[in-house]
Amino acid sequence: MGTTAETATVGTVEELDPRTLVVAANVRADVQLDAAFVASLRDLGVLEPVTVVSDGDEVRVRYGQRRTLGAIEAGLATIPARVIDVADDEALRIVAQMAENDHRTALSNADRRVAYEQLSGLGLTAAQIAKRTHRSKEEVQAATAASASPAATAALAQHQDSLSLLDAAAIAEFEDDEQVVSSIVQAAIEGESTAHVIQQARDERADRNTREVTAASLRDKGLTVIDRPPYGSPITEVSRLLGTREATRPIREEEHETCPGHAVYLAKSYMRSGDSAYSPIYVCTDPKGNGHTVADPYGRTQPVSGPMSEEQKAERRAVIENNKAWDAAVKVRAEWLASFAKGTGKLVDVERFIAHAVARGETPARTYQDTKETARIERMSAPAATRHAAALILAAWDQGTSRLTWRSPSATDARMMGAMTAWGYTPGPVERLLMPKAAKKRTTTAKSA
C-alpha cells in the first residue's frame, strides 16, 4: 500500500479536550450545529473519532470539524481523536475532506422505520425512542403505524426518497382505499403537498360517515333516502308543491307523507372548520304522476328547467372539487401556522412584509390590544417578536378567507400565500390559484376538469 494517502496513516487514538483543538481550514463553510445533533453528542458522546494532525505546537482538526464544534457546544470534556502525522499537502486535504463529506449516505426513511420497529421490540415506548434519538414523537408513532401495514412498508421501501414516515402512516390509515394511497404516493413523487391530499381524504371519509349516520336515522323512520337530484330533474321539493291546480298553498311535509313519491335527500352545509352537516330535504320523486303542481311563491306554475350543458357540468365539477380541496387546505394551513409561530430562524424579507401589512391596515389590531398577549411580546427577543408579528398577520388573513377566496383572489391573498410559500409552506393546487402566475389558469380550470 502506498504511503502518500492519509488513509494509510493509522496513527494513535487519544482522548482530547475539544476546546484545545484548532479547527483548521475545511471545505465545509456552514457547520450547522442543529439542536438534535448537539443533544445526541451530549447523550452519546462522539461515536466516531475525529482525525487531527499534530505539528508539536498545536493539534489541528483535519476531519471532524462539525463533531468537534458540536462537542464544545455540548460541553464534552474530551472526545476520541485519531492523531496522524502527514505531509502538509493542501490539495490532498481538500480532496480528502470533500470525499469524507460526499460519500456519506443518511439513513433512508425505510431504514429508520426498521430501526424504530427494533427499538419498540426491545420494549421502548414511542416517547422513550423519541427522547433517545432526538426525533419527534409524531415521527416515531408514524413509523410504528407504518410497520403494522404491508401496504405502507412496501410503499416506503419502493419510494423511500419521496415518502416521509408521516406519509407512510397515512398510507397505513387508508390502505383499503387504493385511490387515496395512489394519490399520496403520486403527490410525494411529484413534490406536491401530501398534507393536503391526506387532509382531503380524511375530510371526505368524515363526510361520508356523517352522511351515512344521518341517512341511517332517516331510514329507521321508514323514509326513502335518495341522492341529491341533478340539475333539471323532475324531482321537486315538497315545499314547492301544490296539491292540485286549484290549490293556493304549498303542501305541508306531513301531508305529503302518504304520497307514493315521498322521499328525502340530504343537503350539505359547511362550517369554517371544514366540517360538514346534513339536513333532510323532503321531495316528491314524481310530482306530475302524483297529481301535484309545481309553483313558485307567487302561485305561478314553474317550467321544468333543461339539462345542464357539458361545459356547465364540467364547471360545476371543478367548483365542487376545488371547494373540497379548499376545506382541507384550511386545516393544513392552521397546523402550519401553529408550527410557524413557534419556529426559529430568519425569515426572508419579513420586515417588508410587515410594513406592507401595516400600511394596508392588515394587522390584527384586537389581538395586539390583549394584555396577556402584549406582555408575552415584551418578553420576546427581537427576531422572535418579528416572527410572531408575521404569524399574527398571516393568521388574521387566514381567518378572513373562505371558499370564495380561490375563485376571486386579491392582491393581499397573493401576497400572503407568497410569503407563506417563501417561509416553507407547500401550497396545495387550489391555494396556488391565489398566486399571480396561476391567475391565467383559473379561468380554464373548469374547462380542463
XYZ file of C-alpha atoms in Angstrom:
449
model
C 0.000 0.000 0.000
C 1.279 3.487 -0.823
C 2.290 5.871 1.948
C 1.201 9.155 0.360
C -2.512 8.770 1.156
C -3.622 9.980 4.574
C -5.807 6.886 4.968
C -2.658 4.792 5.001
C -1.511 6.538 8.211
C -3.058 4.653 11.109
C -1.964 6.979 13.904
C -2.999 6.683 17.539
C -6.383 7.282 19.168
C -6.400 9.584 22.172
C -8.991 11.360 24.321
C -8.506 15.100 23.776
C -10.212 18.225 25.075
C -12.113 19.624 22.052
C -11.518 23.187 23.294
C -7.751 22.729 22.835
C -8.086 21.678 19.199
C -7.605 24.120 16.335
C -10.291 23.839 13.682
C -8.146 24.265 10.604
C -9.213 25.075 7.036
C -12.168 22.988 5.910
C -14.201 22.735 2.720
C -17.422 22.895 4.769
C -18.200 26.574 5.312
C -21.552 26.190 7.085
C -21.264 23.820 10.039
C -24.973 23.841 11.066
C -24.936 22.676 14.672
C -28.623 21.848 14.991
C -30.113 21.199 18.408
C -30.753 17.486 17.782
C -27.099 16.907 16.797
C -25.774 18.666 19.897
C -28.234 16.784 22.126
C -27.111 13.484 20.578
C -23.482 14.325 21.334
C -24.409 15.231 24.890
C -26.148 11.868 25.353
C -23.865 9.530 23.417
C -20.611 11.415 23.007
C -18.614 11.454 19.765
C -19.110 7.963 18.339
C -16.566 8.208 15.533
C -13.115 9.673 16.354
C -12.165 12.911 14.666
C -8.876 12.995 12.796
C -6.286 15.522 13.901
C -2.771 16.467 12.810
C -0.141 17.440 15.381
C 2.920 19.501 14.494
C 4.236 19.798 18.025
C 2.865 23.297 18.685
C -0.830 22.726 18.015
C -3.293 19.984 17.182
C -5.384 20.793 14.111
C -8.637 19.095 13.166
C -8.355 17.580 9.686
C -11.639 15.600 9.594
C -14.478 16.085 12.063
C -14.963 19.854 12.168
C -18.688 19.537 12.925
C -18.182 16.855 15.571
C -15.526 18.968 17.301
C -17.571 22.171 17.375
C -20.672 20.201 18.381
C -18.772 18.583 21.257
C -17.736 22.035 22.504
C -21.346 23.194 22.281
C -22.474 20.053 24.155
C -19.904 20.668 26.905
C -17.998 17.394 26.457
C -14.754 17.245 28.431
C -12.967 15.005 25.926
C -13.568 13.394 22.560
C -11.799 10.485 20.806
C -9.288 11.691 18.229
C -7.059 9.824 15.801
C -3.720 11.628 15.765
C -1.826 11.322 12.475
C 1.390 12.797 11.130
C 1.232 13.608 7.421
C 2.877 15.935 4.964
C 1.270 19.362 4.645
C -0.404 18.688 1.265
C -3.216 21.230 0.732
C -4.540 19.557 -2.418
C -4.761 16.207 -0.640
C -6.512 17.831 2.342
C -9.186 19.416 0.157
C -9.818 16.268 -1.881
C -9.971 14.076 1.228
C -12.333 16.446 3.077
C -14.646 16.519 0.062
C -14.599 12.727 -0.135
C -15.327 12.407 3.592
C -18.495 14.508 3.235
C -19.604 13.461 -0.252
C -19.509 9.723 0.261
C -21.897 9.583 3.190
C -25.467 8.355 2.857
C -28.014 9.240 5.501
C -30.484 6.659 6.736
C -33.438 6.291 4.427
C -36.917 6.523 5.913
C -37.308 2.816 5.222
C -34.179 2.130 7.320
C -35.388 4.485 10.032
C -38.754 2.694 10.185
C -36.991 -0.636 10.746
C -34.774 0.882 13.452
C -37.777 2.297 15.300
C -39.523 -1.065 14.999
C -36.497 -2.802 16.523
C -36.335 -0.327 19.397
C -40.032 -0.830 20.009
C -39.449 -4.583 20.044
C -36.895 -4.060 22.808
C -39.624 -2.552 24.965
C -39.043 1.167 24.417
C -42.128 3.364 24.190
C -42.583 5.967 21.466
C -41.760 8.724 23.952
C -38.581 6.941 25.054
C -37.467 6.341 21.459
C -38.111 9.973 20.572
C -36.128 11.161 23.583
C -33.154 8.905 22.955
C -32.968 9.502 19.203
C -33.867 13.207 19.427
C -36.581 12.790 16.838
C -40.201 13.818 17.189
C -42.659 11.520 18.943
C -45.003 12.051 15.998
C -42.402 10.576 13.632
C -41.836 7.546 15.868
C -45.569 6.901 16.166
C -45.900 7.247 12.396
C -43.188 4.641 11.898
C -44.982 2.286 14.285
C -48.239 2.706 12.368
C -46.460 2.125 9.052
C -44.764 -1.020 10.368
C -48.165 -2.585 11.005
C -49.226 -2.124 7.373
C -47.835 -4.227 4.496
C -49.024 -1.563 2.043
C -47.178 1.197 3.906
C -43.935 -0.736 4.327
C -43.956 -1.735 0.654
C -44.622 1.840 -0.497
C -41.896 3.202 1.787
C -39.372 0.671 0.533
C -40.200 1.474 -3.091
C -40.367 5.267 -2.726
C -38.056 5.902 0.241
C -36.582 9.001 -1.416
C -40.031 10.590 -1.720
C -42.257 9.351 1.108
C -41.846 10.555 4.679
C -42.739 8.402 7.663
C -45.844 10.561 8.157
C -46.811 9.800 4.550
C -46.300 6.096 5.211
C -48.512 6.284 8.307
C -51.242 7.899 6.197
C -50.930 5.086 3.667
C -51.447 2.641 6.542
C -54.509 4.643 7.581
C -56.017 4.399 4.079
C -54.584 1.067 2.970
C -58.058 -0.156 1.967
C -58.517 2.795 -0.406
C -56.258 2.314 -3.425
C -57.170 5.709 -4.880
C -56.074 7.598 -1.775
C -52.871 5.564 -1.465
C -52.070 6.251 -5.103
C -52.747 9.975 -4.646
C -50.420 10.191 -1.628
C -47.601 8.408 -3.448
C -48.078 10.482 -6.594
C -48.035 13.760 -4.666
C -44.850 12.740 -2.863
C -43.111 11.732 -6.093
C -44.087 14.997 -7.795
C -43.035 17.111 -4.811
C -46.598 18.232 -4.111
C -48.026 18.681 -0.604
C -49.043 15.253 0.694
C -50.546 17.001 3.737
C -53.294 18.457 1.534
C -54.026 15.100 -0.097
C -54.183 13.347 3.271
C -56.375 16.002 4.891
C -58.823 15.984 1.994
C -59.059 12.192 2.192
C -59.823 12.448 5.905
C -62.425 15.142 5.296
C -64.153 13.057 2.634
C -64.150 9.991 4.888
C -65.626 12.005 7.772
C -68.175 13.472 5.368
C -69.252 10.022 4.187
C -69.595 8.848 7.781
C -71.652 11.906 8.764
C -73.930 11.453 5.767
C -74.411 7.749 6.419
C -75.289 8.283 10.090
C -77.885 10.907 9.112
C -79.266 8.726 6.318
C -79.494 5.684 8.591
C -81.536 7.620 11.159
C -83.992 8.652 8.419
C -84.261 5.109 7.056
C -85.036 3.909 10.572
C -88.071 6.200 10.429
C -89.256 4.480 7.261
C -88.170 7.202 4.832
C -86.695 6.606 1.389
C -83.323 8.356 1.143
C -82.208 9.281 -2.377
C -79.200 11.057 -3.839
C -79.488 14.785 -4.390
C -81.411 15.268 -7.656
C -79.313 16.536 -10.571
C -79.961 19.878 -12.199
C -83.102 19.689 -14.376
C -84.550 16.642 -12.603
C -88.374 16.439 -12.246
C -87.879 15.507 -8.570
C -89.184 18.506 -6.647
C -89.019 19.724 -3.063
C -92.286 19.332 -1.188
C -92.183 22.999 -0.186
C -92.697 23.883 -3.864
C -95.651 21.585 -4.474
C -99.375 22.365 -4.669
C -101.833 19.577 -4.039
C -103.870 20.356 -7.178
C -104.019 23.054 -9.806
C -106.778 24.712 -7.789
C -104.755 24.722 -4.547
C -103.306 28.029 -3.402
C -100.857 26.930 -0.715
C -97.913 24.521 -0.717
C -98.328 21.031 0.709
C -97.028 20.589 4.230
C -94.438 17.841 4.756
C -96.736 15.779 6.983
C -99.487 15.972 4.336
C -97.131 14.539 1.733
C -96.023 11.545 3.815
C -98.724 9.325 2.263
C -97.713 10.211 -1.304
C -96.072 7.283 -3.183
C -93.295 9.675 -4.287
C -92.444 10.849 -0.778
C -88.652 10.733 -0.262
C -85.807 12.730 1.185
C -82.335 13.745 0.088
C -79.574 15.168 2.260
C -78.348 18.726 1.769
C -74.845 19.507 2.956
C -73.905 22.639 4.874
C -70.344 23.724 5.641
C -68.623 25.312 8.592
C -65.447 27.376 8.741
C -63.615 24.369 10.237
C -64.248 22.437 7.038
C -66.591 20.012 8.807
C -69.986 19.315 7.281
C -73.506 18.617 8.433
C -76.534 17.205 6.596
C -80.135 18.335 6.702
C -83.096 16.421 5.229
C -84.899 17.948 2.227
C -88.279 16.308 1.566
C -89.216 15.753 -2.077
C -91.639 14.083 -4.421
C -89.972 11.815 -6.921
C -92.834 12.108 -9.448
C -94.893 15.259 -8.813
C -96.736 15.111 -12.151
C -97.644 11.433 -11.815
C -98.858 12.007 -8.278
C -101.125 14.907 -9.251
C -99.047 17.781 -7.888
C -98.349 21.152 -9.450
C -95.015 22.904 -9.039
C -95.441 26.542 -8.072
C -93.275 29.488 -7.122
C -94.005 31.622 -4.016
C -96.500 33.668 -6.063
C -98.505 30.624 -7.141
C -97.313 30.552 -10.749
C -96.549 27.215 -12.329
C -92.802 26.695 -12.788
C -91.461 25.350 -16.079
C -89.091 22.417 -15.837
C -85.515 23.532 -16.401
C -83.492 21.980 -19.172
C -80.479 19.767 -18.604
C -77.052 21.248 -17.952
C -74.617 21.533 -20.824
C -71.338 19.574 -20.729
C -69.474 22.818 -20.093
C -71.756 23.644 -17.159
C -71.296 20.149 -15.758
C -67.503 20.443 -16.037
C -67.523 23.829 -14.348
C -69.697 22.515 -11.531
C -67.365 19.511 -11.021
C -64.361 21.833 -10.868
C -66.040 24.079 -8.311
C -67.026 21.110 -6.141
C -63.511 19.623 -6.236
C -61.810 22.945 -5.537
C -64.201 23.630 -2.666
C -63.317 20.275 -1.120
C -59.629 20.992 -1.617
C -60.018 24.426 -0.022
C -61.755 22.959 3.048
C -58.830 20.559 3.515
C -56.315 23.377 2.992
C -57.914 25.385 5.835
C -56.835 22.674 8.291
C -53.387 22.230 6.748
C -52.733 25.990 6.954
C -53.886 26.124 10.577
C -51.450 23.364 11.537
C -48.616 25.003 9.604
C -49.275 28.442 11.121
C -49.179 26.992 14.644
C -45.803 25.403 13.902
C -44.539 28.510 12.114
C -45.303 30.726 15.120
C -43.092 28.520 17.325
C -40.263 28.326 14.794
C -36.862 29.966 14.764
C -34.580 31.243 12.075
C -34.536 34.289 9.868
C -37.477 34.940 7.562
C -36.680 36.326 4.132
C -37.981 39.882 3.587
C -40.169 39.707 6.715
C -39.694 43.392 7.563
C -41.062 44.456 4.188
C -43.961 42.017 4.587
C -44.921 43.535 7.949
C -44.529 47.067 6.592
C -46.909 46.293 3.710
C -49.446 44.820 6.135
C -49.295 47.854 8.427
C -49.588 50.270 5.507
C -52.634 48.413 4.157
C -54.337 48.009 7.542
C -53.990 44.228 7.564
C -52.751 43.912 11.150
C -54.909 42.100 13.752
C -55.422 45.162 15.987
C -57.655 43.424 18.526
C -55.034 40.775 19.220
C -52.392 43.399 19.955
C -54.719 45.045 22.488
C -54.870 41.862 24.548
C -52.998 42.448 27.833
C -51.566 38.939 28.149
C -50.523 38.973 24.515
C -48.650 42.264 24.790
C -46.926 41.065 27.977
C -45.761 37.944 26.188
C -44.438 40.026 23.306
C -42.430 42.142 25.755
C -40.531 39.015 26.827
C -39.635 38.012 23.270
C -36.322 38.590 21.556
C -36.407 40.911 18.552
C -36.284 38.049 15.989
C -38.980 36.111 17.869
C -41.211 39.189 18.070
C -40.768 39.791 14.344
C -41.772 36.215 13.562
C -44.706 36.496 15.959
C -45.928 39.649 14.212
C -45.749 37.897 10.839
C -47.647 34.901 12.256
C -50.395 37.167 13.633
C -50.791 38.917 10.281
C -50.991 35.607 8.424
C -53.470 34.179 10.932
C -55.680 37.277 10.676
C -55.701 36.965 6.894
C -56.423 33.247 7.063
C -59.423 33.820 9.327
C -60.918 36.093 6.688
C -60.634 33.628 3.809
C -63.458 31.450 2.510
C -64.350 29.252 -0.438
C -64.724 32.430 -2.462
C -61.017 33.237 -1.988
C -59.730 30.771 -4.566
C -62.318 31.958 -7.109
C -61.568 35.683 -6.800
C -58.193 36.142 -5.109
C -56.986 39.642 -4.297
C -53.507 41.132 -4.274
C -53.498 40.618 -0.500
C -54.307 36.919 -0.920
C -51.428 36.574 -3.371
C -49.012 38.391 -1.059
C -49.970 36.311 1.990
C -49.728 32.991 0.184
C -46.468 34.107 -1.421
C -44.978 34.921 1.990
C -46.085 31.580 3.440
C -44.541 29.757 0.489
C -41.261 31.677 0.834
C -41.149 30.707 4.524
C -41.567 26.983 3.988
C -45.249 26.298 3.354
C -46.103 23.980 0.474
C -49.394 25.207 -1.020
C -51.897 22.785 -2.466
C -53.097 23.141 -6.088
C -56.167 25.170 -5.074
C -54.029 27.535 -2.986
C -51.670 28.093 -5.888
C -54.626 29.702 -7.671
C -54.075 32.636 -5.321
C -50.650 33.281 -6.816
C -50.255 35.689 -9.767
C -48.774 33.036 -12.076
C -51.825 30.848 -11.575
C -54.319 33.621 -12.325
C -54.366 32.986 -16.050
C -55.094 29.296 -15.405
C -58.050 29.991 -13.135
C -60.497 30.678 -15.926
C -59.611 27.456 -17.706
C -59.798 25.181 -14.667
C -63.406 24.210 -15.275
C -62.861 23.509 -18.967
C -59.919 21.225 -18.257
C -61.687 19.349 -15.459
